[in-house]
Coordinates of C-alpha atoms in Angstrom, one line a residue:
Chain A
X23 CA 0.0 0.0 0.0
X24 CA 1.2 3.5 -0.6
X25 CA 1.6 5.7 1.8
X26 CA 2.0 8.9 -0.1
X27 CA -1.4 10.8 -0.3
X28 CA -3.1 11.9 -3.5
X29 CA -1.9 15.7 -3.9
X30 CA -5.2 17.5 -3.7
X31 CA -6.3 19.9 -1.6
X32 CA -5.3 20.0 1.7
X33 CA -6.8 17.8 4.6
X34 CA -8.6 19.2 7.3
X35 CA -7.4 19.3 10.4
X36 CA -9.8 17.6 12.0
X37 CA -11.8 15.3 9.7
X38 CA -15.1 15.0 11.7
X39 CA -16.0 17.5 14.5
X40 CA -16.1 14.4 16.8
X41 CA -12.1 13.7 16.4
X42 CA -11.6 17.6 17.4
X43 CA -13.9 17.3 20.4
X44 CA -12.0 14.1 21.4
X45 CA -8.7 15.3 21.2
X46 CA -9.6 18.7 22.7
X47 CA -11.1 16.6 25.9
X48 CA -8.0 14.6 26.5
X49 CA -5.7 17.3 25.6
X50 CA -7.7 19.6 28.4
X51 CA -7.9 16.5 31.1
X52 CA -3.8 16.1 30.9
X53 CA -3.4 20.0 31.4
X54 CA -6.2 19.7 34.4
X55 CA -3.9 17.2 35.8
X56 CA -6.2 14.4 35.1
X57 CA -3.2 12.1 33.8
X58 CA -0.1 12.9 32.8
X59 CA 0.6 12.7 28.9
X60 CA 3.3 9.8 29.1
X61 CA -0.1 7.6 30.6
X62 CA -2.2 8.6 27.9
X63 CA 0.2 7.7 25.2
X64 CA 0.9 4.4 27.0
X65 CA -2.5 3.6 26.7
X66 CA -3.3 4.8 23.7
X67 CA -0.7 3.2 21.7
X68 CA -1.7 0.2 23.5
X69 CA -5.2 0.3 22.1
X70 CA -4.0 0.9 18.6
X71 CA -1.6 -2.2 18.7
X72 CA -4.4 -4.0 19.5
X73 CA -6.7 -2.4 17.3
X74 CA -3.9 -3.0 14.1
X75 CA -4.1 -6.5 15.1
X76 CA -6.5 -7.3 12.6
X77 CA -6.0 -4.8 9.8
X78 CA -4.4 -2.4 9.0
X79 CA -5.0 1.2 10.6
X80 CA -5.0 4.2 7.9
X81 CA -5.0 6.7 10.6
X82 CA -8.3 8.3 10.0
X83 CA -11.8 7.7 11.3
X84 CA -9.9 4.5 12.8
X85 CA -7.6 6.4 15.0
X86 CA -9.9 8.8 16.2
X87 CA -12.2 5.7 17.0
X88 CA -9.0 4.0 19.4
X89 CA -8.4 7.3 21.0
X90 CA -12.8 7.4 22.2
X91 CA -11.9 4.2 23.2
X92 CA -8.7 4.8 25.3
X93 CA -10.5 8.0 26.9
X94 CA -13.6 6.1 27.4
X95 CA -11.6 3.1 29.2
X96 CA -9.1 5.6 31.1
X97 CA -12.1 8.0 32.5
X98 CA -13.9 4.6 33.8
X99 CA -11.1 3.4 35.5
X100 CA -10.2 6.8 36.9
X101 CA -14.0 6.9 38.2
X102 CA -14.4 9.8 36.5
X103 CA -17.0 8.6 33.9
X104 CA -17.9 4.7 34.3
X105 CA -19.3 2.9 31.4
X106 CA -23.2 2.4 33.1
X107 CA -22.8 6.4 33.1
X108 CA -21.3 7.2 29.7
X109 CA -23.8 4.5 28.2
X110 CA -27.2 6.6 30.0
X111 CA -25.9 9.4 29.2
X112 CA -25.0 8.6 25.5
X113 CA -28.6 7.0 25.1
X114 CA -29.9 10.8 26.3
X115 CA -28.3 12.2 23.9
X116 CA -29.8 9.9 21.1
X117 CA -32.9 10.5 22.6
X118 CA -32.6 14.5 22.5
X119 CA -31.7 14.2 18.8
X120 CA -34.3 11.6 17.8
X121 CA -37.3 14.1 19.8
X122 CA -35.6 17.5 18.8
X123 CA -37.3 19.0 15.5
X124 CA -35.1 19.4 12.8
X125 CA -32.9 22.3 12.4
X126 CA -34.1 23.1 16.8
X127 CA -31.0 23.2 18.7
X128 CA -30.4 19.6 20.7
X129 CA -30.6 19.9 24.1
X130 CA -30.6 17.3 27.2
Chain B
X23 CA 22.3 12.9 20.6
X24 CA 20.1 13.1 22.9
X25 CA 16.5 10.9 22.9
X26 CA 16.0 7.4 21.1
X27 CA 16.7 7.4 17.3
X28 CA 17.0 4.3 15.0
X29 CA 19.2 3.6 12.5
X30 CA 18.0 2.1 9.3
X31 CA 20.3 -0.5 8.8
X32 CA 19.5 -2.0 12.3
X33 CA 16.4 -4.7 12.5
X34 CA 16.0 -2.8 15.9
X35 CA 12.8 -1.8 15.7
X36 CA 11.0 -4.0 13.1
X37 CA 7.7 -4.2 11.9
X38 CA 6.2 -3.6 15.7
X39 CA 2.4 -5.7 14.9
X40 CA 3.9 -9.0 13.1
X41 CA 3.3 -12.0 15.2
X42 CA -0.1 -10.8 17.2
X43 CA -2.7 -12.8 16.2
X44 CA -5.2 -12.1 19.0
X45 CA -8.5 -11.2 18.1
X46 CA -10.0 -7.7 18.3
X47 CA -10.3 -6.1 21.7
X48 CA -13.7 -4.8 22.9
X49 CA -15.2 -2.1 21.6
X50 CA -15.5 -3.0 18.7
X51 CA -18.6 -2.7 17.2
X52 CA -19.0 -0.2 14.7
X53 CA -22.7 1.3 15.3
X54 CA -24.7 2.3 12.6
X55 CA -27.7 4.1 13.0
X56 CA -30.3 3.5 9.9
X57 CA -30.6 6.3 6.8
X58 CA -31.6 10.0 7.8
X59 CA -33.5 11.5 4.8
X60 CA -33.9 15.1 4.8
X61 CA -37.9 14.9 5.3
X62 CA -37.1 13.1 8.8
X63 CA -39.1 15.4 11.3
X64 CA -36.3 15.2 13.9
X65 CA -32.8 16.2 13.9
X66 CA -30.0 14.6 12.0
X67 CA -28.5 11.9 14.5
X68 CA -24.6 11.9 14.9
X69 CA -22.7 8.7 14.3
X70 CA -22.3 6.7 17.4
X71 CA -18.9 7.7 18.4
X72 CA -19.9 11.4 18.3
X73 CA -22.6 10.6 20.6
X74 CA -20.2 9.2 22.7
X75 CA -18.1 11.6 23.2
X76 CA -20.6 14.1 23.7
X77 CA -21.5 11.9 26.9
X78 CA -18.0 12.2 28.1
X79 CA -18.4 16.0 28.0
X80 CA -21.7 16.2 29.6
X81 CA -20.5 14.0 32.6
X82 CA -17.3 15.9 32.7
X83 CA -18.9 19.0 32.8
X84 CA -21.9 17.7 35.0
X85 CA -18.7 17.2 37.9
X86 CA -17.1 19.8 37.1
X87 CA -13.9 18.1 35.5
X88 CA -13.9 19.7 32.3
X89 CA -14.5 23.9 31.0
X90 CA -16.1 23.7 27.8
X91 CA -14.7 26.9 26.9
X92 CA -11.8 25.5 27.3
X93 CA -12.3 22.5 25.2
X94 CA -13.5 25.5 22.5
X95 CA -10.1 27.2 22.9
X96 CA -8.1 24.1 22.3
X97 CA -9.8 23.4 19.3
X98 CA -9.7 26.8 17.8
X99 CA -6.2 27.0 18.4
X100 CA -5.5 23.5 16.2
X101 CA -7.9 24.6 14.1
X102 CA -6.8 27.9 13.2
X103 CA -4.1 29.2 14.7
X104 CA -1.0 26.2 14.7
X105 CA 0.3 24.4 12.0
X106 CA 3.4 23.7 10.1
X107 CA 4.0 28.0 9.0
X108 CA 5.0 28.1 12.7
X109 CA 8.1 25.4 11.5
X110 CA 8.9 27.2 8.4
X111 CA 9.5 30.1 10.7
X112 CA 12.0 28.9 12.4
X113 CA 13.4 26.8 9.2
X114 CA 13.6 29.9 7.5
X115 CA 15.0 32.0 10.2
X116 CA 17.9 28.8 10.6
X117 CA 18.6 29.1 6.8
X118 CA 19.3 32.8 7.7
X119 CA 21.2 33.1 10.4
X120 CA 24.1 30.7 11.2
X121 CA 24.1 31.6 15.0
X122 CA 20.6 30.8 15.4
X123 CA 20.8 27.7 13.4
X124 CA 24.0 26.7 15.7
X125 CA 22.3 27.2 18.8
X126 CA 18.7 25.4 17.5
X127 CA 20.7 22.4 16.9
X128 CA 22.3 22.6 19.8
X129 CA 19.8 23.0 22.8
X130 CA 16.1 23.6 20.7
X131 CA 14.4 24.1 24.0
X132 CA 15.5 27.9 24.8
X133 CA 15.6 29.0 21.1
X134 CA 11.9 27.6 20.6
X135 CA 11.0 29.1 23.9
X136 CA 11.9 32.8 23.4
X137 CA 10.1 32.9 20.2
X138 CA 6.7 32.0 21.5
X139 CA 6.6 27.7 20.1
X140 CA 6.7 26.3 23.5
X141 CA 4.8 24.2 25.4
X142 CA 2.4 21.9 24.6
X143 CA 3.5 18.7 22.9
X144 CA 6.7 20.5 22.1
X145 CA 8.4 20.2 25.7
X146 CA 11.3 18.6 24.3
X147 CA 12.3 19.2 20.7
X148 CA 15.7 18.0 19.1
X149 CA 16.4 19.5 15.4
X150 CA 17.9 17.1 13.3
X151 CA 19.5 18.9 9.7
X152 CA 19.7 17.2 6.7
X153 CA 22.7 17.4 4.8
X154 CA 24.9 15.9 1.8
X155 CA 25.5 12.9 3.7
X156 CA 22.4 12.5 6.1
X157 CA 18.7 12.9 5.6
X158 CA 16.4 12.5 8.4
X159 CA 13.4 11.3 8.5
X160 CA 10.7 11.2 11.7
X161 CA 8.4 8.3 12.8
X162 CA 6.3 7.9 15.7
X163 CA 6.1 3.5 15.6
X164 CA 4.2 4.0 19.3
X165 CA 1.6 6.5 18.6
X166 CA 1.5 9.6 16.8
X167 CA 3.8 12.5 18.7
X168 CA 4.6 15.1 16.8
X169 CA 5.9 18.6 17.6
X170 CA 2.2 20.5 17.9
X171 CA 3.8 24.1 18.5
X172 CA 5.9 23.4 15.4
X173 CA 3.4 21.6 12.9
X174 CA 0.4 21.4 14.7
X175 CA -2.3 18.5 14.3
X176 CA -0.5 15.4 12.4
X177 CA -1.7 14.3 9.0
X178 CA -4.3 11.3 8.5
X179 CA -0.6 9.4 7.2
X180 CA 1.7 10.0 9.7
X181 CA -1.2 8.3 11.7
X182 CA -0.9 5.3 9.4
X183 CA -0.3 1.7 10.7
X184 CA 1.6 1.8 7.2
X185 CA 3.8 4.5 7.8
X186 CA 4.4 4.0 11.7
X187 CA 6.0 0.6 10.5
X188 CA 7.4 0.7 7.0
X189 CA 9.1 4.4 7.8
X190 CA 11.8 2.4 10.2
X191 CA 11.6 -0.9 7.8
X192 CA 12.4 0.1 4.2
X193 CA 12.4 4.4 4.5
X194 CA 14.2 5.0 1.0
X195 CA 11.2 2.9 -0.3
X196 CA 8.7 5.1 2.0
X197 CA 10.7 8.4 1.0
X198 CA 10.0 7.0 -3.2
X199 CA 6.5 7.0 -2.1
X200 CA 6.0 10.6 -1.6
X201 CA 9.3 11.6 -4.5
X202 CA 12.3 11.8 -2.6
X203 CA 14.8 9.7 -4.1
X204 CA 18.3 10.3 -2.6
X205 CA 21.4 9.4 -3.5
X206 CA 22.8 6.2 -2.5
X207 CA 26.3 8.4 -0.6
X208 CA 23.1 10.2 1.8
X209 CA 22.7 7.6 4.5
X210 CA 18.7 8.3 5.7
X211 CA 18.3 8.3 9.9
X212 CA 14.9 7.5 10.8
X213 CA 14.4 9.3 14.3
X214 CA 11.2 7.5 16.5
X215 CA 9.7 10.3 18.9
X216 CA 8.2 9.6 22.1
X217 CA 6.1 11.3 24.9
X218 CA 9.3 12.9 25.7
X219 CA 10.5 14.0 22.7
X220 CA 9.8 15.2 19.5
X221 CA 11.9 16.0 16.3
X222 CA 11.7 18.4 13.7
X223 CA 14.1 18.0 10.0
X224 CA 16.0 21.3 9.2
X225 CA 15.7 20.5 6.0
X226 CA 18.7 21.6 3.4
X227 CA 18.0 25.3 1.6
X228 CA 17.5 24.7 -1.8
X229 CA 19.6 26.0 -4.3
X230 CA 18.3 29.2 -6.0
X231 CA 16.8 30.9 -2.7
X232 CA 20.6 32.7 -2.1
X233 CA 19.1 36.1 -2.0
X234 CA 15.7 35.5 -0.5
X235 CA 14.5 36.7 2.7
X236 CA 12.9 34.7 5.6
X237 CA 9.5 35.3 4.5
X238 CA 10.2 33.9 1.1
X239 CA 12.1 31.3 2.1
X240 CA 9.2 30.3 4.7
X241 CA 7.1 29.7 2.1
X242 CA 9.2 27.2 0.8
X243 CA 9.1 25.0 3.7
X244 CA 6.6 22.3 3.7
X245 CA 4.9 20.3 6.5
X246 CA 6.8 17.4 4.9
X247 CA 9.7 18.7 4.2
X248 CA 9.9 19.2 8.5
X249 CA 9.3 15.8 8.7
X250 CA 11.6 14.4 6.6
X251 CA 9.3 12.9 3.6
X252 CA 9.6 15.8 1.4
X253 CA 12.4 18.6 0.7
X254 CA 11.6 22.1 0.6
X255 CA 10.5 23.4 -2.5
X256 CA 12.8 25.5 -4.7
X257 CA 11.9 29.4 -5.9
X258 CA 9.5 29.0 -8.4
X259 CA 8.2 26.1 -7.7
X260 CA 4.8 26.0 -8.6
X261 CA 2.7 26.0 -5.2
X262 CA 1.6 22.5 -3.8

């Protein structure tokens, strides 16, 4: 497989607003003193070893997807967000959008 | 030098993922919700993991863990405000003066520091020039570090299981890949940051740019170029 990219235009940053708001969380739990950035990386390249495993990672949607992950498993076994809680509160959200009229703003 | 580097001719650090065969951790399953048309009377719902992480906030924020204006800051600031011009800087401003040059590959830290590309990601930063007889080349085989202050928010390849484990096994095949073909006398050095430490390739000023100044040459310094998969461009180059 080649590596090189297709020169087009350039890539966004952030692909999906979702990666940004997933990296701007863990980046801004480090600097709160959450966990220190050596743990994070620890874990998160653990995650993607795993992850690569099976196929091969391209380092898009699939990265962004082992970094939720490795936040989601680090918060729960901080206590600072356990899975029962991230899975209520993620059904809420689905909820909110499913009830919320098109083009309303989504609230809980 | 200081921090961990590879050499290409060693088998040190080899394809890191051959040999695993476990199956797939949890978490997994790749959620997908059915087909939104536009005359759906509700609002469009996000894919799974954006749900997700929106949960995270809300319980973060709920406790009082997290600022969301914070988390709005950080993301303006990748967004718009850092990326790889805030390298060429400092590239261009190496190419012109040979004392700042001398002490930026000597100690990065304090150079980097008084001009404001500190912090963040970029704690530690070694520069590593390219030259006649070396090119350099930067891989991150654990993760993805990268030097944020300098080039901001890595690309989608640099990500790459691909690249994360062919950049240390065959890099002058990897280089041929994006068009740098060296010469067989340049010996390539493939440098693997970590948590600690991050790299950035002063790459070599091309010929022609003699009597340019550092905003010029600036613009001739690519993202690539600072990682060591491209060289800069020369004048007149048509922009890429």
């Amino acid at each position: 497989m080649s590596i090189c990219p297709e020169v087009a235009a350039p890539e966004p940053v952030f692909a999906e607003p979702w990666h940004a708001q997933v990296f701007a969380l863990t980046v801004h739990l480090n600097e709160a003193g959450r966990f220190s950035w050596a743990d994070w990386v620890e874990r998160f390249s653990a995650t993607l070893k795993r992850h690569g495993l099976s196929r091969e990672l391209d380092g898009g949607e699939d990265y962004f997807r082992a970094w939720l992950e490795t936040l989601e498993m680090f918060l729960a076994e901080q206590g600072a967000a356990s899975r029962a809680e991230a899975e209520v509160m993620r059904s809420r959200w689905e909820e909110a959008y499913l009830s919320t009229p098109h083009g309303a703003p989504v609230k809980l | 030098m200081p921090g961990s580097s590879c050499d290409v001719q060693s088998e040190a650090a080899a394809p890191m993922f051959c040999g695993w065969t476990q199956a797939l951790g949890a978490g997994q399953s790749f959620f997908m919700p059915h087909d939104h048309h536009d005359d759906h009377p509700h609002a469009l719902l996000p894919p799974d993991p954006a749900l997700r992480v929106k949960a995270l906030e809300t319980i973060l924020t709920e406790k009082g863990l997290i600022d969301p204006a914070a988390l709005e800051e950080i993301i303006d600031t990748y967004q718009n405000r850092i990326g790889p011009q805030n390298g060429a800087r400092v590239v261009a401003r190496a190419w012109s003066d040979p004392d700042f040059k001398a002490a930026l590959l000597a100690d990065a830290d304090p150079v980097l520091a008084e001009l404001g590309l500190y912090g963040r990601q970029g704690e530690h930063m070694v520069v590593v020039e390219n030259t006649a007889q070396q090119h350099n080349m930067v891989v991150c085989t654990l993760c993805s570090c990268y030097p944020w202050p300098l080039l901001g928010i890595p690309p989608g390849w640099y990500k790459s299981d691909a690249y994360r484990a062919r950049a240390v096994r065959e890099p002058r095949k990897v280089l041929a890949e994006f068009g740098v073909t060296l010469p067989e006398s340049c010996a390539v050095r493939v440098w693997d940051s970590t948590a600690e430490v991050r790299y950035l390739v002063l790459p070599a000023r091309p010929e022609g740019s003699e009597s340019l100044g550092e905003e010029e040459l600036a613009a001739l310094v690519t993202r690539d170029s600072m990682i060591g998969t491209g060289l800069a461009k020369v004048p007149g180059e048509a922009l890429a």
